[in-house]
Short mmCIF file of C-alpha atoms and ligand atoms in Angstrom, two decimals:
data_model
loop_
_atom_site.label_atom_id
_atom_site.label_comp_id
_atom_site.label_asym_id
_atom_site.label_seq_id
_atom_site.Cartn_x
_atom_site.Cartn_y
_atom_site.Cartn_z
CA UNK F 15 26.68 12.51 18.71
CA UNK F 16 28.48 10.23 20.86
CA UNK F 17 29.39 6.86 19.81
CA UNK F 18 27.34 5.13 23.35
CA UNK F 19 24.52 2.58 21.50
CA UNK F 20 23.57 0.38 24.69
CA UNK F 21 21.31 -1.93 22.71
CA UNK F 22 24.43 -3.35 21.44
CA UNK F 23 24.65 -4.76 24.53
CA UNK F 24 21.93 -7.28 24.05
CA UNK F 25 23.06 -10.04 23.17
CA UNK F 26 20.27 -12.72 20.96
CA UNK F 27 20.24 -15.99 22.08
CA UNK F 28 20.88 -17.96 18.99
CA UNK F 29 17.96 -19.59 17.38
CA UNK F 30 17.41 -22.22 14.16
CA UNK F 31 15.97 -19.86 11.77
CA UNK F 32 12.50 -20.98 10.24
CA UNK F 33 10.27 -18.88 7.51
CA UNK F 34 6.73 -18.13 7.77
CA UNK F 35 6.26 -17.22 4.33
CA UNK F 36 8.37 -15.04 3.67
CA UNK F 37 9.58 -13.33 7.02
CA UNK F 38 12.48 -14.87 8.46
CA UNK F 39 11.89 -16.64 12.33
CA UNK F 40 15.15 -17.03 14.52
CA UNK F 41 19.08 -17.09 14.02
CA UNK F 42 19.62 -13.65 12.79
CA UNK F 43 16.44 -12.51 11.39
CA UNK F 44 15.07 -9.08 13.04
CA UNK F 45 12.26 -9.72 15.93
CA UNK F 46 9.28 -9.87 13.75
CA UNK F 47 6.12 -8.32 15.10
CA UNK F 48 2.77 -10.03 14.73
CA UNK F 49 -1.01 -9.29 15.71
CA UNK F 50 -4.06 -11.15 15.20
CA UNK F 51 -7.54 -10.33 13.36
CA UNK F 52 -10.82 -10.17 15.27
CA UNK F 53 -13.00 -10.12 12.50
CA UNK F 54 -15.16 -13.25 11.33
CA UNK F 55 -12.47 -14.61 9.14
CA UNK F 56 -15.36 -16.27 7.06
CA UNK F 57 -16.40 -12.31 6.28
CA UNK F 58 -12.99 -12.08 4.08
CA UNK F 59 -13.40 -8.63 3.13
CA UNK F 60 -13.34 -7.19 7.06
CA UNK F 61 -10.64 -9.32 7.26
CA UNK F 62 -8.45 -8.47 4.23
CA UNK F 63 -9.37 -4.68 5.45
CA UNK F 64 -8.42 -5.04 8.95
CA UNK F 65 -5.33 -6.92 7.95
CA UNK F 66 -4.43 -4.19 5.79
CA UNK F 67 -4.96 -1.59 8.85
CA UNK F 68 -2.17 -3.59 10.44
CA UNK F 69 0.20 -3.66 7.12
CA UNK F 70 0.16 0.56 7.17
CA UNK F 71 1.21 -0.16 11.52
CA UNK F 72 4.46 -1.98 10.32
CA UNK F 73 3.04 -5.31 11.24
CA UNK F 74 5.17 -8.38 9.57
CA UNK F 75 3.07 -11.54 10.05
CA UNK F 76 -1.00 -11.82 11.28
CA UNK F 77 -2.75 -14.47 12.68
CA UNK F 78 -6.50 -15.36 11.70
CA UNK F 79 -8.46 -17.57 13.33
CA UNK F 80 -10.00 -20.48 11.74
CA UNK F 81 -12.56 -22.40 13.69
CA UNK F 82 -15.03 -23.33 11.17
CA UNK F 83 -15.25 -24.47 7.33
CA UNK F 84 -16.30 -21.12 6.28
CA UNK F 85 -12.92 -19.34 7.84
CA UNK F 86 -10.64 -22.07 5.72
CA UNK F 87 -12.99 -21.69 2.61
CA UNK F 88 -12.12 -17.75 2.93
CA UNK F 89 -8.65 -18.08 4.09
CA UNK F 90 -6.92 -18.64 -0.04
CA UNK F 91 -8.95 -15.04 -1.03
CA UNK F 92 -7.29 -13.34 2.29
CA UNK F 93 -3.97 -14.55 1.76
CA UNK F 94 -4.14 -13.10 -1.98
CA UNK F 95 -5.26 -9.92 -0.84
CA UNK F 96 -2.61 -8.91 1.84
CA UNK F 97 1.16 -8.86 1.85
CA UNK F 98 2.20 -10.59 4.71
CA UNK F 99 2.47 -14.23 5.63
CA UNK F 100 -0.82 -15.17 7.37
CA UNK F 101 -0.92 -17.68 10.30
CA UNK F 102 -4.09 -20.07 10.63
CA UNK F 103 -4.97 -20.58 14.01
CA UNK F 104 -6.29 -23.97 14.44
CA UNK F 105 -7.69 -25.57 17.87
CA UNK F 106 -8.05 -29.63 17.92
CA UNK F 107 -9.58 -29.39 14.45
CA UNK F 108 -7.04 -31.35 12.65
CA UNK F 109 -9.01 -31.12 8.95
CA UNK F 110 -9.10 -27.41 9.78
CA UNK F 111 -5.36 -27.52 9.23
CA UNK F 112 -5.04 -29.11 6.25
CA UNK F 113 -7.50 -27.00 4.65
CA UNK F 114 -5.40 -24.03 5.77
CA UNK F 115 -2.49 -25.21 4.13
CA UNK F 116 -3.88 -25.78 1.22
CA UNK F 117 -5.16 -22.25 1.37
CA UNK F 118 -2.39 -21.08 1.61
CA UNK F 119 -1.59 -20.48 4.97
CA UNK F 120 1.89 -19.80 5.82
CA UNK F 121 2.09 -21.05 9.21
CA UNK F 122 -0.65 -23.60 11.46
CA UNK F 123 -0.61 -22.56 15.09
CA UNK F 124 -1.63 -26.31 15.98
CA UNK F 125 -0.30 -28.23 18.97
CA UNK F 126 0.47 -31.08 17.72
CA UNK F 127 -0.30 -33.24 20.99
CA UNK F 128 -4.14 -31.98 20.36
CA UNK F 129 -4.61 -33.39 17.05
CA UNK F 130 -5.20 -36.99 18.11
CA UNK F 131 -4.23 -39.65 16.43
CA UNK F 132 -0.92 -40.36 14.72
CA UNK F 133 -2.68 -40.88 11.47
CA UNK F 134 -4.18 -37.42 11.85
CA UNK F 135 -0.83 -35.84 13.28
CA UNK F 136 0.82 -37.06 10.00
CA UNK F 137 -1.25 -36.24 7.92
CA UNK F 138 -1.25 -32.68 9.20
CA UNK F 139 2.25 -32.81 9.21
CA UNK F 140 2.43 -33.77 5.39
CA UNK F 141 0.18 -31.09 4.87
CA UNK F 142 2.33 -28.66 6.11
CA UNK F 143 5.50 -30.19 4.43
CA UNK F 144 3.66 -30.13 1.05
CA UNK F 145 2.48 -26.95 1.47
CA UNK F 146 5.88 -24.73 2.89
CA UNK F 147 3.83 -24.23 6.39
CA UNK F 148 5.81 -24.12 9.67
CA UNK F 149 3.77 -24.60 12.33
CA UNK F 150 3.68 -22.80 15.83
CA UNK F 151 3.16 -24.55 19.13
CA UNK F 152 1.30 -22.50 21.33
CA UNK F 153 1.54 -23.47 24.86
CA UNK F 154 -0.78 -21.45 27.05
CA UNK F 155 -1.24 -21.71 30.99
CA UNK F 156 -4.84 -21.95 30.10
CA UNK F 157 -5.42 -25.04 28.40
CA UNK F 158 -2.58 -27.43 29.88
CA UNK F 159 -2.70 -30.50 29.02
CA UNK F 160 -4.61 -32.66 32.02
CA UNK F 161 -1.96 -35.06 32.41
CA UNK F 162 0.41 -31.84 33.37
CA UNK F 163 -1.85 -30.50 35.54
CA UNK F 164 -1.94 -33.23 37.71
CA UNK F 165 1.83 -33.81 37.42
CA UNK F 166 2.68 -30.40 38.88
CA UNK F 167 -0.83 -29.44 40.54
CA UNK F 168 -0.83 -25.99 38.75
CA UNK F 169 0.12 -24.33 35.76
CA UNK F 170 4.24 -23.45 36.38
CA UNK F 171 7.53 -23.15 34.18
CA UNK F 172 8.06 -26.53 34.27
CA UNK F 173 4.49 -27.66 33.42
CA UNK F 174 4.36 -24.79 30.44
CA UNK F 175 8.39 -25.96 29.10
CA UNK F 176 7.35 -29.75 29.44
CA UNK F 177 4.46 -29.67 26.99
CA UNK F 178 6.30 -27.39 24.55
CA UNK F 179 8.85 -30.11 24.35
CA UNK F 180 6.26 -33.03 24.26
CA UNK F 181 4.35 -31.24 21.15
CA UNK F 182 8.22 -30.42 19.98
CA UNK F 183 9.03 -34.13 19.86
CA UNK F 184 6.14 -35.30 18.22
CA UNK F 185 6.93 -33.06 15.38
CA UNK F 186 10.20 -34.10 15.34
CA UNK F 187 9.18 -37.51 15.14
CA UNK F 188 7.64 -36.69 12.45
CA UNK F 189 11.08 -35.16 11.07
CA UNK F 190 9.55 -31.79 11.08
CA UNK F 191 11.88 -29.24 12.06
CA UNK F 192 10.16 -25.61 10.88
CA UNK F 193 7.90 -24.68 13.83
CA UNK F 194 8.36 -21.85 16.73
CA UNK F 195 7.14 -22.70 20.04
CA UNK F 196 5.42 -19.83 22.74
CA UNK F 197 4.61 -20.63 26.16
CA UNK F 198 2.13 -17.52 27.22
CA UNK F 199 0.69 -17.11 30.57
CA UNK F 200 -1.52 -14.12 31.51
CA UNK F 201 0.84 -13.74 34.96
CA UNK F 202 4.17 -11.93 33.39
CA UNK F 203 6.18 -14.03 36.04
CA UNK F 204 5.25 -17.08 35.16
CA UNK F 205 5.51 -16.39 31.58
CA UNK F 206 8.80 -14.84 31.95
CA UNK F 207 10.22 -17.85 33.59
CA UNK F 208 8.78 -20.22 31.24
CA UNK F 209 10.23 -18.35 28.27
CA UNK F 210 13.56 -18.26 29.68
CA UNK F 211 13.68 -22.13 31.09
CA UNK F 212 12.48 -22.94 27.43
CA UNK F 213 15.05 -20.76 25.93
CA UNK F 214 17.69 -22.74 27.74
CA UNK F 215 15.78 -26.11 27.12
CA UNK F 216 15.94 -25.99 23.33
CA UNK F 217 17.11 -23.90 20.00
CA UNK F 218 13.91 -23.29 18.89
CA UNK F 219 12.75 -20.10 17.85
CA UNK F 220 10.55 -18.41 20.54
CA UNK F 221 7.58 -16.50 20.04
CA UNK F 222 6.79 -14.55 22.73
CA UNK F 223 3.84 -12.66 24.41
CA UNK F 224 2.15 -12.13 27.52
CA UNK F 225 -1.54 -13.24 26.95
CA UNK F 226 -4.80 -11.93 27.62
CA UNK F 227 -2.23 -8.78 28.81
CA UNK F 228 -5.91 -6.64 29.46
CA UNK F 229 -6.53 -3.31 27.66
CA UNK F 230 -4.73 -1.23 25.77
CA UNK F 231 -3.19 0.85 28.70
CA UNK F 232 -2.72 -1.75 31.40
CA UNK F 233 -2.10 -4.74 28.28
CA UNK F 234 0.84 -2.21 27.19
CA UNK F 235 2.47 -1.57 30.83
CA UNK F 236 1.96 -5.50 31.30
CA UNK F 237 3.67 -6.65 27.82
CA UNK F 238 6.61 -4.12 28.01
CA UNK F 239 7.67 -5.17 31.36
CA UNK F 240 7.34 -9.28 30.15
CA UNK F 241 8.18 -8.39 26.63
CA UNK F 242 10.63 -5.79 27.61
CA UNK F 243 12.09 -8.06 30.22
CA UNK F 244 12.83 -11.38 27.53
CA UNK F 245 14.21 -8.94 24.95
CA UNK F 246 16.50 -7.45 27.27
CA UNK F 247 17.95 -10.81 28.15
CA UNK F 248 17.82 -11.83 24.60
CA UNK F 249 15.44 -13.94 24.48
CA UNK F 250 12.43 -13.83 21.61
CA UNK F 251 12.51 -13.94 17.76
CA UNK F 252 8.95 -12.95 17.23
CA UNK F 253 6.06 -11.61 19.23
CA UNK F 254 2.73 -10.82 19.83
CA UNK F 255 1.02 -8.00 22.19
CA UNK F 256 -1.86 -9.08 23.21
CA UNK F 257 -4.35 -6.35 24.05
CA UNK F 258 -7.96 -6.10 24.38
CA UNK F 259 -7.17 -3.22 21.52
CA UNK F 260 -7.35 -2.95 17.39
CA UNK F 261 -5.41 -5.32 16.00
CA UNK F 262 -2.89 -1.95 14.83
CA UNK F 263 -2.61 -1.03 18.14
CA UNK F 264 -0.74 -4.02 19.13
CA UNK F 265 1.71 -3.49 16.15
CA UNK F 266 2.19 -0.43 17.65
CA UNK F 267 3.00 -1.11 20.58
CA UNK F 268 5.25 -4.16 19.08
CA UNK F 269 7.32 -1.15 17.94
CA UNK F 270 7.21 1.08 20.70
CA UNK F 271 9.37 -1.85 22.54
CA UNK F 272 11.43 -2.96 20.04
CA UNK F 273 12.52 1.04 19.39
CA UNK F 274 12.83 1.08 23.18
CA UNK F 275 15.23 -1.40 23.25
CA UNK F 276 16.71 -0.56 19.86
CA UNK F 277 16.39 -3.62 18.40
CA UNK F 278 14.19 -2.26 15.66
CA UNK F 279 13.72 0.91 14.58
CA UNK F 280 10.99 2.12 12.10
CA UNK F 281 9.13 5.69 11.39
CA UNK F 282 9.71 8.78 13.55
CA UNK F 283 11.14 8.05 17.58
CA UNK F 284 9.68 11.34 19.38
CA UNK F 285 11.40 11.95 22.35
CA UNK F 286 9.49 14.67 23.82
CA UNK F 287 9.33 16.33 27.80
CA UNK F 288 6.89 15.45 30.15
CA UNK F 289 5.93 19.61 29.89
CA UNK F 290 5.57 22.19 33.06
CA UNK F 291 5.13 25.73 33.74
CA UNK F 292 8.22 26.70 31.68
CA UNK F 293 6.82 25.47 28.32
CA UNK F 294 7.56 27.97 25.48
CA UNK F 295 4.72 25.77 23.31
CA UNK F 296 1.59 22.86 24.45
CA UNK F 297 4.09 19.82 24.69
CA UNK F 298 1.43 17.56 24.83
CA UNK F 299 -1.04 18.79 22.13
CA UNK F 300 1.92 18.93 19.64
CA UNK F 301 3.80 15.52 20.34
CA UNK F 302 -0.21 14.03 19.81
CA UNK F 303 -0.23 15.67 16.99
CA UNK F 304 3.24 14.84 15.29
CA UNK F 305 2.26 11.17 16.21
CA UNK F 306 -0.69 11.22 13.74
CA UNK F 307 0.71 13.67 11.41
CA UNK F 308 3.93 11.38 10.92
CA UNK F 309 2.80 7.97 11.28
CA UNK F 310 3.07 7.35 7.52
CA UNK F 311 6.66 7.94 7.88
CA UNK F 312 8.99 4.51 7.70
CA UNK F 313 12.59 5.36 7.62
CA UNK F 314 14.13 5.99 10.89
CA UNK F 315 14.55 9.14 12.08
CA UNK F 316 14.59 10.88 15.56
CA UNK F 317 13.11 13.91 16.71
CA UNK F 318 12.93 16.02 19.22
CA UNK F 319 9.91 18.40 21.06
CA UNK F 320 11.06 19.93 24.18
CA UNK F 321 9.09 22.57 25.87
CA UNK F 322 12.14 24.81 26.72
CA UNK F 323 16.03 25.27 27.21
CA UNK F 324 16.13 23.69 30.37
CA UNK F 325 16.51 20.04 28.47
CA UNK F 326 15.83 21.38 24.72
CA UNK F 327 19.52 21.39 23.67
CA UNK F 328 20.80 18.57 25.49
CA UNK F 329 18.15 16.23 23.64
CA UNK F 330 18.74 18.09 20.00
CA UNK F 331 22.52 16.77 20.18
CA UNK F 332 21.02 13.36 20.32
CA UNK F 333 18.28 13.75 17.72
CA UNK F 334 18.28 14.10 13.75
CA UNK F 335 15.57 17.25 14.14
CA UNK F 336 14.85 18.88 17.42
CA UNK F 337 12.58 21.99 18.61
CA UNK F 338 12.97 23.73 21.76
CA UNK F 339 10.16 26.08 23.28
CA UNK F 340 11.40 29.78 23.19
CA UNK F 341 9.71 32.95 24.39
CA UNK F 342 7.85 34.99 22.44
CA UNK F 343 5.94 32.23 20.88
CA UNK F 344 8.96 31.64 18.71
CA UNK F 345 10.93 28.49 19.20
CA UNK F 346 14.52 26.85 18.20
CA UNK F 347 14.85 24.23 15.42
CA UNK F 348 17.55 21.67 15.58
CA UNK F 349 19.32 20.06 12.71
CA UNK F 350 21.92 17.50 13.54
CA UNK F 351 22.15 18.90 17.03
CA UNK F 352 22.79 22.52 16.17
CA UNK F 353 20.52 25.57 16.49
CA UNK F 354 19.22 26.19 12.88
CA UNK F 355 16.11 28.68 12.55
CA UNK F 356 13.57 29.69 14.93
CA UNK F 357 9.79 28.91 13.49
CA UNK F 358 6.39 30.70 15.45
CA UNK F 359 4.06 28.52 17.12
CA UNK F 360 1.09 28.56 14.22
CA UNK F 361 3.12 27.00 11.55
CA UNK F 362 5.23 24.85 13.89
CA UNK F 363 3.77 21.88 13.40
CA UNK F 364 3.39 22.12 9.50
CA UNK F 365 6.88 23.32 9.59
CA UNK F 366 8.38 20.21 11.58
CA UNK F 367 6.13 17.69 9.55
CA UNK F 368 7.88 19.41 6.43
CA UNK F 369 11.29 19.19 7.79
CA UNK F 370 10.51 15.52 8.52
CA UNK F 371 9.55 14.59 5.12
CA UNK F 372 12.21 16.77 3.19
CA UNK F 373 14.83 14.70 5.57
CA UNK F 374 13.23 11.78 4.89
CA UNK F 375 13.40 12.19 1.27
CA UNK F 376 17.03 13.29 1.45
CA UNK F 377 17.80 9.60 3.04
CA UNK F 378 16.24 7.62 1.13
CA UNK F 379 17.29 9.30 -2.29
CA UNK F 380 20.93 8.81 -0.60
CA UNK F 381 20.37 5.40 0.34
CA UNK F 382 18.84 4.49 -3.16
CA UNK F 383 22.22 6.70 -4.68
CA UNK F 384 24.60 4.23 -2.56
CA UNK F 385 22.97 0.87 -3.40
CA UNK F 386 23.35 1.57 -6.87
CA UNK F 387 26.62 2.46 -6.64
CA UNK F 388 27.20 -0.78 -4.48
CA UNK F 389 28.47 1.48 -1.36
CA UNK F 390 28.38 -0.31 2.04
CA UNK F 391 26.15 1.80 4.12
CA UNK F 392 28.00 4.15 7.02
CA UNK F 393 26.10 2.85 9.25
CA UNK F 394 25.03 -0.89 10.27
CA UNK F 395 21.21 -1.81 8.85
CA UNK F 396 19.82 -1.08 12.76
CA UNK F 397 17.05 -3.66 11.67
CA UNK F 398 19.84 -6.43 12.38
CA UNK F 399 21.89 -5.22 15.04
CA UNK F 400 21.55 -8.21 17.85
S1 LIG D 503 12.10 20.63 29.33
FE1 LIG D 503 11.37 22.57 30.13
S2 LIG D 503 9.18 22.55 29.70
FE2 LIG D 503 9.86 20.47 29.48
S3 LIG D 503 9.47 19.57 31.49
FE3 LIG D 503 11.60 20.24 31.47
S4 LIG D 503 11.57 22.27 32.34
FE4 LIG D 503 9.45 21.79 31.78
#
């Protein structure tokens, strides 16, 4: 394999670094990938369940809304049930926020410049100090503040970066300093510009996300090109897609652009041909297939499922396992870029999910071997290349 890694290329803009909980936020800490419940979060057991959903999708930190007494009365038994930091998502409802903390809550989305009065805004603010919260400020084109609104007659970069900074400064005020700020818009122009006039504007950490991105095909075209577009420039330490979707299909997704960019890599990256008349083997049926069949799979590994010689070995040279459609119903396996065996369709697919695992196993016994022995790894932990 050649030694050409383009996603070095993309350079982070450096960020403070806050925690939610226990995932890092900014400076050097990989892009963290979040979702939200849509469950009643009073019902804490469809929560805790659908929460869990996202855990086994690789997600790293979930939001739950909390509108009522009931959601903050369930919210202590939810965050002892799951394993990742849980975000309260609070609107206005300052007491809402204080009960989350004390829940346990590991982050208040609250804007701060919604909470009223400066009694309340300190007290929510103590809340959160007491309590090891940071707090996100979540700008949204959707709910500007009126006073902005009439400034700039519309909902622009400017209007979306100037509140982020006016909720920013009240929490500095306040000499709170842990808190992420996003500024979402549904239009992926407007929220691109935002993000990147805030990103200049400030140090923050940025969370970013297109909202209300539509459904789960559109939503994902929508958020890769926003997403995709911010990453590429460097810009975004944590993020959200937002799709009218599960709550694990947004996590997946989440990784489908980080692996795109290789910024993060997790679980098995198929790279697999479009398919055509020259197919040794059904492309499409097996690639499904190898999605489900793998998906338990965390370590990184690459693979892959090209229907015939035409662009078979070309793309085994640049993957850890590769099969290439052959006549005959018999097809080419790959190791490390080199023809290995030939396997019949009917076991193919039990074969390569084998393969998989046994490779899997190899690198994580030799990974466990070499942290014992205090070895630096070969090669750089991709989770925190830049
Ligand atoms: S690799 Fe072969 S089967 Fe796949 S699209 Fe190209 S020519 Fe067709």
């Amino acid at each position: 394999m050649s030694g050409y890694r383009p996603y070095q290329y993309i350079e982070r803009r450096k960020s403070r670094q806050i925690h939610v909980g226990k995932v890092a936020v900014g400076g050097d800490a990989p892009i963290s990938i979040q979702t939200m419940t849509n469950t009643l979060t009073s019902d804490a057991k469809a929560t805790i369940e659908q929460i869990r959903r996202a855990e086994l999708a690789g997600v790293d930190i979930v939001r739950v809304s909390c509108p009522d007494e009931e959601s903050t009365a369930a919210l202590a038994e939810i965050v002892h049930e799951v394993n990742v930091p849980i975000v309260a998502d609070i609107h206005f409802h300052y007491k809402r926020a204080i009960e989350a903390a004390k829940a346990g809550a590991a982050c208040l989305r609250i804007n701060p410049g919604n909470i009223g009065s400066a009694e309340r805004v300190r007290e929510v603010v103590n809340a959160a100090k007491d309590h090891n919260c940071s707090i996100r400020i979540g700008v949204n084109a959707g709910s500007l503040e009126k006073h902005l609104l009439e400034k700039y007659g519309e909902p622009n970069p400017d209007a979306l970066v100037e509140s982020a900074l006016e909720h920013a400064k009240i929490l500095q005020d306040h000499d709170f300093h842990e808190f992420k700020i996003s500024v979402k818009a549904s239009d992926v122009f407007l929220a691109v510009a935002a993000y990147q006039q805030l990103a200049e504007a400030c140090d923050h950490p940025l969370h970013i996300g297109i909202t209300e991105a539509g459904s789960r095909r559109a939503g994902t075209v929508k958020s890769s090109i926003g997403l995709g577009n911010l990453l590429w420039a460097g810009v975004g330490d944590t993020m959200r897609v937002s799709l009218s979707a599960e709550p694990e299909e947004e996590v997946l997704v989440g990784w489908d652009i980080l692996k795109s960019l290789g910024l993060r890599h997790r679980g098995v990256k198929i790279i697999s041909c479009p398919s055509c008349a020259r197919q040794g083997f059904n492309v499409i049926q097996t690639v499904q297939t190898l999605e489900d069949r793998l998906a338990h799979i965390k370590t990184p590994l690459t693979l892959s499922i090209i229907g015939c010689v035409v662009n078979g070995p070309g793309e085994a040279l640049m993957t850890d396992l590769g099969v290439t459609g052959g006549g005959s119903g018999r097809h080419m396996v790959y190791s490390a870029g080199k023809q290995d065996h030939t396997v019949p369709s009917g076991s193919m697919i039990d074969h390569v999910v084998d393969l998989v695992e046994q490779r899997v196993a190899l690198i994580e016994a030799e990974a466990a071997k070499e942290k014992a022995e205090g070895v630096e790894p070969a090669l750089p932990d991709l989770e925190t290349v830049k």
